[in-house]
Coordinates of N, CA, C and O in Angstrom, one line a residue:
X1 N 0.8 -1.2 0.0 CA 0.0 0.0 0.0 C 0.9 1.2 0.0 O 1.9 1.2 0.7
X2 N 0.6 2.6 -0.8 CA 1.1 3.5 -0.6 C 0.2 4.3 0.0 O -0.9 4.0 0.4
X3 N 0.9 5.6 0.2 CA -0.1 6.5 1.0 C 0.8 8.2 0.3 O 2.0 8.4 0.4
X4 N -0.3 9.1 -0.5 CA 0.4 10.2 -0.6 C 0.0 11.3 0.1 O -1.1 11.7 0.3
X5 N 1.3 12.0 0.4 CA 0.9 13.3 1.3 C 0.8 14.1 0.2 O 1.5 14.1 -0.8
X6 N -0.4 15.1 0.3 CA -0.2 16.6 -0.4 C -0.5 17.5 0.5 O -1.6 17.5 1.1
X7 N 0.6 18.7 0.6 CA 0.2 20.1 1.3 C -0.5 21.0 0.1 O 0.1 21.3 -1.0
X8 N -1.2 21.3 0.2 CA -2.1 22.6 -0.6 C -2.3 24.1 0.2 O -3.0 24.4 1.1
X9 N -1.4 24.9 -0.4 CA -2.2 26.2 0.5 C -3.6 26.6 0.3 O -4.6 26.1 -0.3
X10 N -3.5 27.5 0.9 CA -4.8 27.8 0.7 C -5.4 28.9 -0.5 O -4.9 29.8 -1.1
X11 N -6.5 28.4 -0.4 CA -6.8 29.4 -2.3 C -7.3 30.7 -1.5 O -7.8 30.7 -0.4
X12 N -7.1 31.7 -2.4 CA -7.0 33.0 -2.9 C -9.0 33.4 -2.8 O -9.7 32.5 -2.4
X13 N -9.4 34.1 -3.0 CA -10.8 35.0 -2.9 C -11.3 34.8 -4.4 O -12.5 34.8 -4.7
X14 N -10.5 34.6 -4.9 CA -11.4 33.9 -6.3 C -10.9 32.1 -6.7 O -10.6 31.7 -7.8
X15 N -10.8 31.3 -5.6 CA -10.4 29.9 -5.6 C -9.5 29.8 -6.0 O -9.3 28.7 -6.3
X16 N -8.7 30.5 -6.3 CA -7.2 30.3 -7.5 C -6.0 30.0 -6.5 O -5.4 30.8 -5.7
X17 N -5.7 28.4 -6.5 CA -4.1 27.9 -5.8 C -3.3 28.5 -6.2 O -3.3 28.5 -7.4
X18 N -2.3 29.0 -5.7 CA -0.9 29.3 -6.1 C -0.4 28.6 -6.5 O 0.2 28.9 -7.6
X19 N -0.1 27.3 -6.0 CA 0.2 25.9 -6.8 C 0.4 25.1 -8.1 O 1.2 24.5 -8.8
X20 N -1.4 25.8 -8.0 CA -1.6 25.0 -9.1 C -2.3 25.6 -10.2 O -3.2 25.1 -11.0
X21 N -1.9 26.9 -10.1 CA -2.4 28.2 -10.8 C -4.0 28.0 -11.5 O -4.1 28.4 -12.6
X22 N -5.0 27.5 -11.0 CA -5.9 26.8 -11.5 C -7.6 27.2 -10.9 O -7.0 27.0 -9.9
X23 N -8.6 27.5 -10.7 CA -9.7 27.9 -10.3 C -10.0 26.1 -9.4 O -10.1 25.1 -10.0
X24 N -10.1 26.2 -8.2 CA -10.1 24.6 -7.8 C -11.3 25.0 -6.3 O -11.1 25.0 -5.1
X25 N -12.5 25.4 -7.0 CA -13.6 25.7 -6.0 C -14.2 24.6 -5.8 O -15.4 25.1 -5.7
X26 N -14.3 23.3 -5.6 CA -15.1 22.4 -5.4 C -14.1 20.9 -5.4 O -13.1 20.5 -6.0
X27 N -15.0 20.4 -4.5 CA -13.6 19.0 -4.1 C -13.9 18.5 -5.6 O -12.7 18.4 -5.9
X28 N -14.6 18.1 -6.6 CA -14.6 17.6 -7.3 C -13.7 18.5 -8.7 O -13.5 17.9 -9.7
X29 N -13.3 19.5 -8.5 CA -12.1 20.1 -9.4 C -10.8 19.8 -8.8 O -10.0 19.2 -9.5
X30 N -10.6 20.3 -7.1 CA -9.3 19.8 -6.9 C -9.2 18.3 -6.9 O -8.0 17.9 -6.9
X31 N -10.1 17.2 -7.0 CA -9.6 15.8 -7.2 C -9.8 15.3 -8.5 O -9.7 14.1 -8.8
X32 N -10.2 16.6 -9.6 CA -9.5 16.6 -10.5 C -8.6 16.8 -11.5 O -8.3 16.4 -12.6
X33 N -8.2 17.7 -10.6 CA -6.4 18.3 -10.8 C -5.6 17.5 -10.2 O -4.8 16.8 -10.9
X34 N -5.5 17.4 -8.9 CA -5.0 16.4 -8.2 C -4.7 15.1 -8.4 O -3.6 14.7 -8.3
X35 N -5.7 14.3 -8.6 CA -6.1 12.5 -8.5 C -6.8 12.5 -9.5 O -8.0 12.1 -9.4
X36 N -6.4 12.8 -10.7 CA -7.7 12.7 -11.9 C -8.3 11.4 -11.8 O -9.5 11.2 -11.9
X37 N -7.4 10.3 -11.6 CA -7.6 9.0 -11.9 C -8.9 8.6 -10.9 O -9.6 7.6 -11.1
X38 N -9.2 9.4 -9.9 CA -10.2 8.9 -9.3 C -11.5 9.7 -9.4 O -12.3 9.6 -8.5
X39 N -11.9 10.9 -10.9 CA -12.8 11.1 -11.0 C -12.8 11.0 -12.4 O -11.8 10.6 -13.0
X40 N -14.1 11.2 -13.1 CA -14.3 11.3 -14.6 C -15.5 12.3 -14.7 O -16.4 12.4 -13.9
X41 N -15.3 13.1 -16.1 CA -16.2 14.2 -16.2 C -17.7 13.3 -16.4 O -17.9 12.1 -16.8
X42 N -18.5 14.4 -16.1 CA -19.7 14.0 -16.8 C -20.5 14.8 -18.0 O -21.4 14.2 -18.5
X43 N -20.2 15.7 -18.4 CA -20.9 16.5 -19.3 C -21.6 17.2 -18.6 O -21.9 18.2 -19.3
X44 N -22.2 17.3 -17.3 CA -23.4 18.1 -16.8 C -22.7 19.1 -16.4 O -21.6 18.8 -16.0
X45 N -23.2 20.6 -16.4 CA -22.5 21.8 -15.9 C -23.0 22.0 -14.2 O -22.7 22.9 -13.4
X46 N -23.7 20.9 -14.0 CA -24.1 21.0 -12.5 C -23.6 20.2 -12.0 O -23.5 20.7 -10.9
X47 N -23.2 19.5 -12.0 CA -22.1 18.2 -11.7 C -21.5 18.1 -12.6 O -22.1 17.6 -13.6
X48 N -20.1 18.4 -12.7 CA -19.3 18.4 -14.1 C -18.4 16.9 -13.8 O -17.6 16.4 -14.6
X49 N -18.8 16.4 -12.2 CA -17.9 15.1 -12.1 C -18.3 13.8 -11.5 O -19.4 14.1 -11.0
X50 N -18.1 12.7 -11.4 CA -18.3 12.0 -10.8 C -17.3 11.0 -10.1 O -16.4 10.7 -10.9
X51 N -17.1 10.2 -8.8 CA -16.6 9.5 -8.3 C -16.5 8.3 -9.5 O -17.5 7.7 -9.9
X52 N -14.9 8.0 -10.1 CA -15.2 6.3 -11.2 C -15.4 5.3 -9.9 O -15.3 5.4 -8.7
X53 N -15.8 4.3 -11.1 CA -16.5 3.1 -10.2 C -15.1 2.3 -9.4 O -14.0 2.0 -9.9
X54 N -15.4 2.3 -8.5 CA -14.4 1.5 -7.6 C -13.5 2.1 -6.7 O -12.5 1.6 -6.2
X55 N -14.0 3.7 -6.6 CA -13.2 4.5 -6.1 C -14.1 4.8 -4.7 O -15.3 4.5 -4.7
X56 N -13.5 5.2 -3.8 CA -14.7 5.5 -2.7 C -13.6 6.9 -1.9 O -12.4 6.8 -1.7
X57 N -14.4 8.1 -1.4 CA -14.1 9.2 -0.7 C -14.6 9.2 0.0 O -15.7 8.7 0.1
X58 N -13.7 9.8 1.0 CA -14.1 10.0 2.6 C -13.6 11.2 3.3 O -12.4 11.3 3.5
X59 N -14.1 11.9 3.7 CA -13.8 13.1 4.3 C -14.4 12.8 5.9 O -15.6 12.8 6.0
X60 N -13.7 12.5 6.9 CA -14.1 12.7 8.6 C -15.5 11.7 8.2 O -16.6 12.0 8.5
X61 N -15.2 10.4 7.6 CA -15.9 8.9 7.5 C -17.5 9.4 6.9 O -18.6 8.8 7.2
X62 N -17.4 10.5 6.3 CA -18.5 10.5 5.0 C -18.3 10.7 4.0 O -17.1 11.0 3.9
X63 N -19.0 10.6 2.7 CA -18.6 11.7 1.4 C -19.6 12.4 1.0 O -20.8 12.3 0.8
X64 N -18.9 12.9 1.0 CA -19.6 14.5 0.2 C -19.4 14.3 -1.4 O -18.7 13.7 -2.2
X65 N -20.5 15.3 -1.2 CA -20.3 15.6 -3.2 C -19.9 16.3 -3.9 O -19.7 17.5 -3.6
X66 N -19.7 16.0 -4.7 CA -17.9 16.7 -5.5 C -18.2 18.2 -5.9 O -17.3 18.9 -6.4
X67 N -19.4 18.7 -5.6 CA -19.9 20.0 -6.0 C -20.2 20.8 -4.6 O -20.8 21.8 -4.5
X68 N -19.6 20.0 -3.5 CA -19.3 20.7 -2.5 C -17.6 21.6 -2.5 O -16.4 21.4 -2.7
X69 N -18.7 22.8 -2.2 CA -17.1 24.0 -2.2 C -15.8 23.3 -1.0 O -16.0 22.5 -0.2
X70 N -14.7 24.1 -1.4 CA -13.5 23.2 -0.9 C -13.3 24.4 0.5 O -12.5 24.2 1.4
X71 N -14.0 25.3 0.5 CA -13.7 26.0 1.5 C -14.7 26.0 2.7 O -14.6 26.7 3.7
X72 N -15.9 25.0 2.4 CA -16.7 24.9 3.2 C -16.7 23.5 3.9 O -17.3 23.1 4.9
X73 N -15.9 23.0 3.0 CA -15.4 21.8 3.9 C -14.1 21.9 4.7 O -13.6 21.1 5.5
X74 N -13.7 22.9 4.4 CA -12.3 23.1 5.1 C -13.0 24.0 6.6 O -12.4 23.8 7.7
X75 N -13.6 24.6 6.6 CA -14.6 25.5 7.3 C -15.4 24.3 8.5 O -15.1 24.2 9.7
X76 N -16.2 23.6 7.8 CA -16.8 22.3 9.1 C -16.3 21.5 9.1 O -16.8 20.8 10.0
X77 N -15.0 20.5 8.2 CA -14.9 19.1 8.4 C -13.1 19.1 8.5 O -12.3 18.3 8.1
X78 N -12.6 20.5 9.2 CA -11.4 19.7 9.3 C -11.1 19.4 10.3 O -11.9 19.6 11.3
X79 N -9.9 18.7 10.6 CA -9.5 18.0 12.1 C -9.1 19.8 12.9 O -9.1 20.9 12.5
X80 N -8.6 18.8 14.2 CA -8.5 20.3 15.4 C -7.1 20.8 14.8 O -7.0 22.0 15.0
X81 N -5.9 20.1 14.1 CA -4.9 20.9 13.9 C -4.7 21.6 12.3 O -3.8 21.9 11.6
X82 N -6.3 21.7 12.2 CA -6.9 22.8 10.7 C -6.8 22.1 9.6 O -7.4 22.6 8.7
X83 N -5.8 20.8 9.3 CA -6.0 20.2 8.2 C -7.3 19.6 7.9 O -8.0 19.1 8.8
X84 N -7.8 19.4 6.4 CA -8.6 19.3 5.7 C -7.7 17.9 5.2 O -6.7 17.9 4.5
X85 N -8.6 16.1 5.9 CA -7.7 15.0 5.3 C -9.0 14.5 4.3 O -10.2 14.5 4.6
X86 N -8.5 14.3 3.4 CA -9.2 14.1 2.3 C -8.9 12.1 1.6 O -8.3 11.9 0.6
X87 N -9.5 11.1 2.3 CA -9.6 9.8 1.7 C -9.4 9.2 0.6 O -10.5 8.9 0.4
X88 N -8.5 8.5 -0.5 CA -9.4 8.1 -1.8 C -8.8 6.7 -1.8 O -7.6 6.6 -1.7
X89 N -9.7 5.6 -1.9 CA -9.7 4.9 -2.0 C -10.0 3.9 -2.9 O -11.2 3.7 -2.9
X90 N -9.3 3.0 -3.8 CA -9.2 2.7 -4.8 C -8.8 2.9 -5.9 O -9.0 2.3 -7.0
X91 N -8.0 4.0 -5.8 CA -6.8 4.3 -7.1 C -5.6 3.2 -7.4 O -4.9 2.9 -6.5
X92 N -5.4 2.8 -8.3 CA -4.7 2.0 -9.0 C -2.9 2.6 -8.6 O -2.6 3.8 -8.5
X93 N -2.1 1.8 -8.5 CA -1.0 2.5 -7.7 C -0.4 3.3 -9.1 O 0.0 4.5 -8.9
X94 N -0.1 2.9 -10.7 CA 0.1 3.6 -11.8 C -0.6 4.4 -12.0 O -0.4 5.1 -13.0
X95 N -1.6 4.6 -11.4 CA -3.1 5.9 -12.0 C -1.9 7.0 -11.6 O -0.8 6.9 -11.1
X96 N -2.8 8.0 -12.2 CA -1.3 9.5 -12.5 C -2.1 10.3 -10.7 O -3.2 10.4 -10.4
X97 N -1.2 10.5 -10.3 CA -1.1 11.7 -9.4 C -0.5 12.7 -9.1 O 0.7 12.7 -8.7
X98 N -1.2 13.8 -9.2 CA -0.3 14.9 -8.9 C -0.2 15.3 -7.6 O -0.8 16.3 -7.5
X99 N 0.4 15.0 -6.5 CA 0.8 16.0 -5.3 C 1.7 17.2 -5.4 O 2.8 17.5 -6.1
X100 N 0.9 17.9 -4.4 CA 1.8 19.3 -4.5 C 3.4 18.9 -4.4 O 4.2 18.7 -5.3
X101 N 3.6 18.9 -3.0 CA 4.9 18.2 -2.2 C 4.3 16.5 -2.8 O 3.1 16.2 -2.6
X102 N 5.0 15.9 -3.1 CA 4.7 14.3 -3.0 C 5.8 13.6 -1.3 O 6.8 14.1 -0.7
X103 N 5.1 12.4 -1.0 CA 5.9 12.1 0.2 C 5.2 10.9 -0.1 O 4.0 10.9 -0.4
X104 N 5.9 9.8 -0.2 CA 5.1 8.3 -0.5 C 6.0 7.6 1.1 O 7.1 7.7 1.7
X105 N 5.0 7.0 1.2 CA 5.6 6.0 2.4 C 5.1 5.0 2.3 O 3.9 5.0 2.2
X106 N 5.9 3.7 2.5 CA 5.8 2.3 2.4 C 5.0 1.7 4.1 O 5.5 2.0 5.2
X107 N 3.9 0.9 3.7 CA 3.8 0.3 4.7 C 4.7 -1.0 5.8 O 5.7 -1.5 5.4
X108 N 4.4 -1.2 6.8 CA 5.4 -2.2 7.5 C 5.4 -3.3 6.6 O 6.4 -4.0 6.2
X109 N 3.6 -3.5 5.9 CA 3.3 -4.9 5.2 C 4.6 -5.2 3.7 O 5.0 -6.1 3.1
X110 N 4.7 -4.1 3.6 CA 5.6 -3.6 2.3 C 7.1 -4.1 2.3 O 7.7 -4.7 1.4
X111 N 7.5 -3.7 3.3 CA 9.0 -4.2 3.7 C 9.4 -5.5 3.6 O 10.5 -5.8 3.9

């Protein structure tokens, strides 16, 4: 199993990361800049995304929907030391990821 860290700062008054020079207002844009591999567009401009099959999100052991703002979950669902931990489960270890900072760490099972 791997496990990737990403630090994201925080976006700007019109959603724009410094990072990732990009408009990333809704978890379902940043996880698909981020983790493309674990969303796929839909054509609808009301839901422009959807979780692919076999993928499962978890934010504080629920999911939310991808058309929830990223600042409103950072606002009610983060932990007490202000991080926003964001779940994905079922990504293919070759699927593409982008982390800001990347940090991979190997489990004990791994060794």
């Amino acid at each position: 199993e791997y496990f990737f860290f990403s630090f994201m700062g925080s976006l700007g008054s019109s959603g724009i990361n410094a990072e990732y020079g990009d408009v990333l207002t809704t978890l379902g844009d940043l996880l698909h800049k981020c983790i493309p591999a674990s969303v796929e567009e839909t054509g609808n401009s009301e839901e422009p995304f959807k979780v692919r099959k076999g993928v499962t999100l978890k934010i504080q052991g629920v999911e939310p929907p991808l058309v929830t703002p990223v600042q409103w979950l950072s606002e009610h669902l983060s932990h007490a030391d202000n991080f926003l931990y964001i779940v994905v489960l079922g990504i293919n270890q070759e699927a593409p990821v982008k982390p800001a900072r990347p940090v991979v760490a190997e489990t004990a099972e791994d060794s």
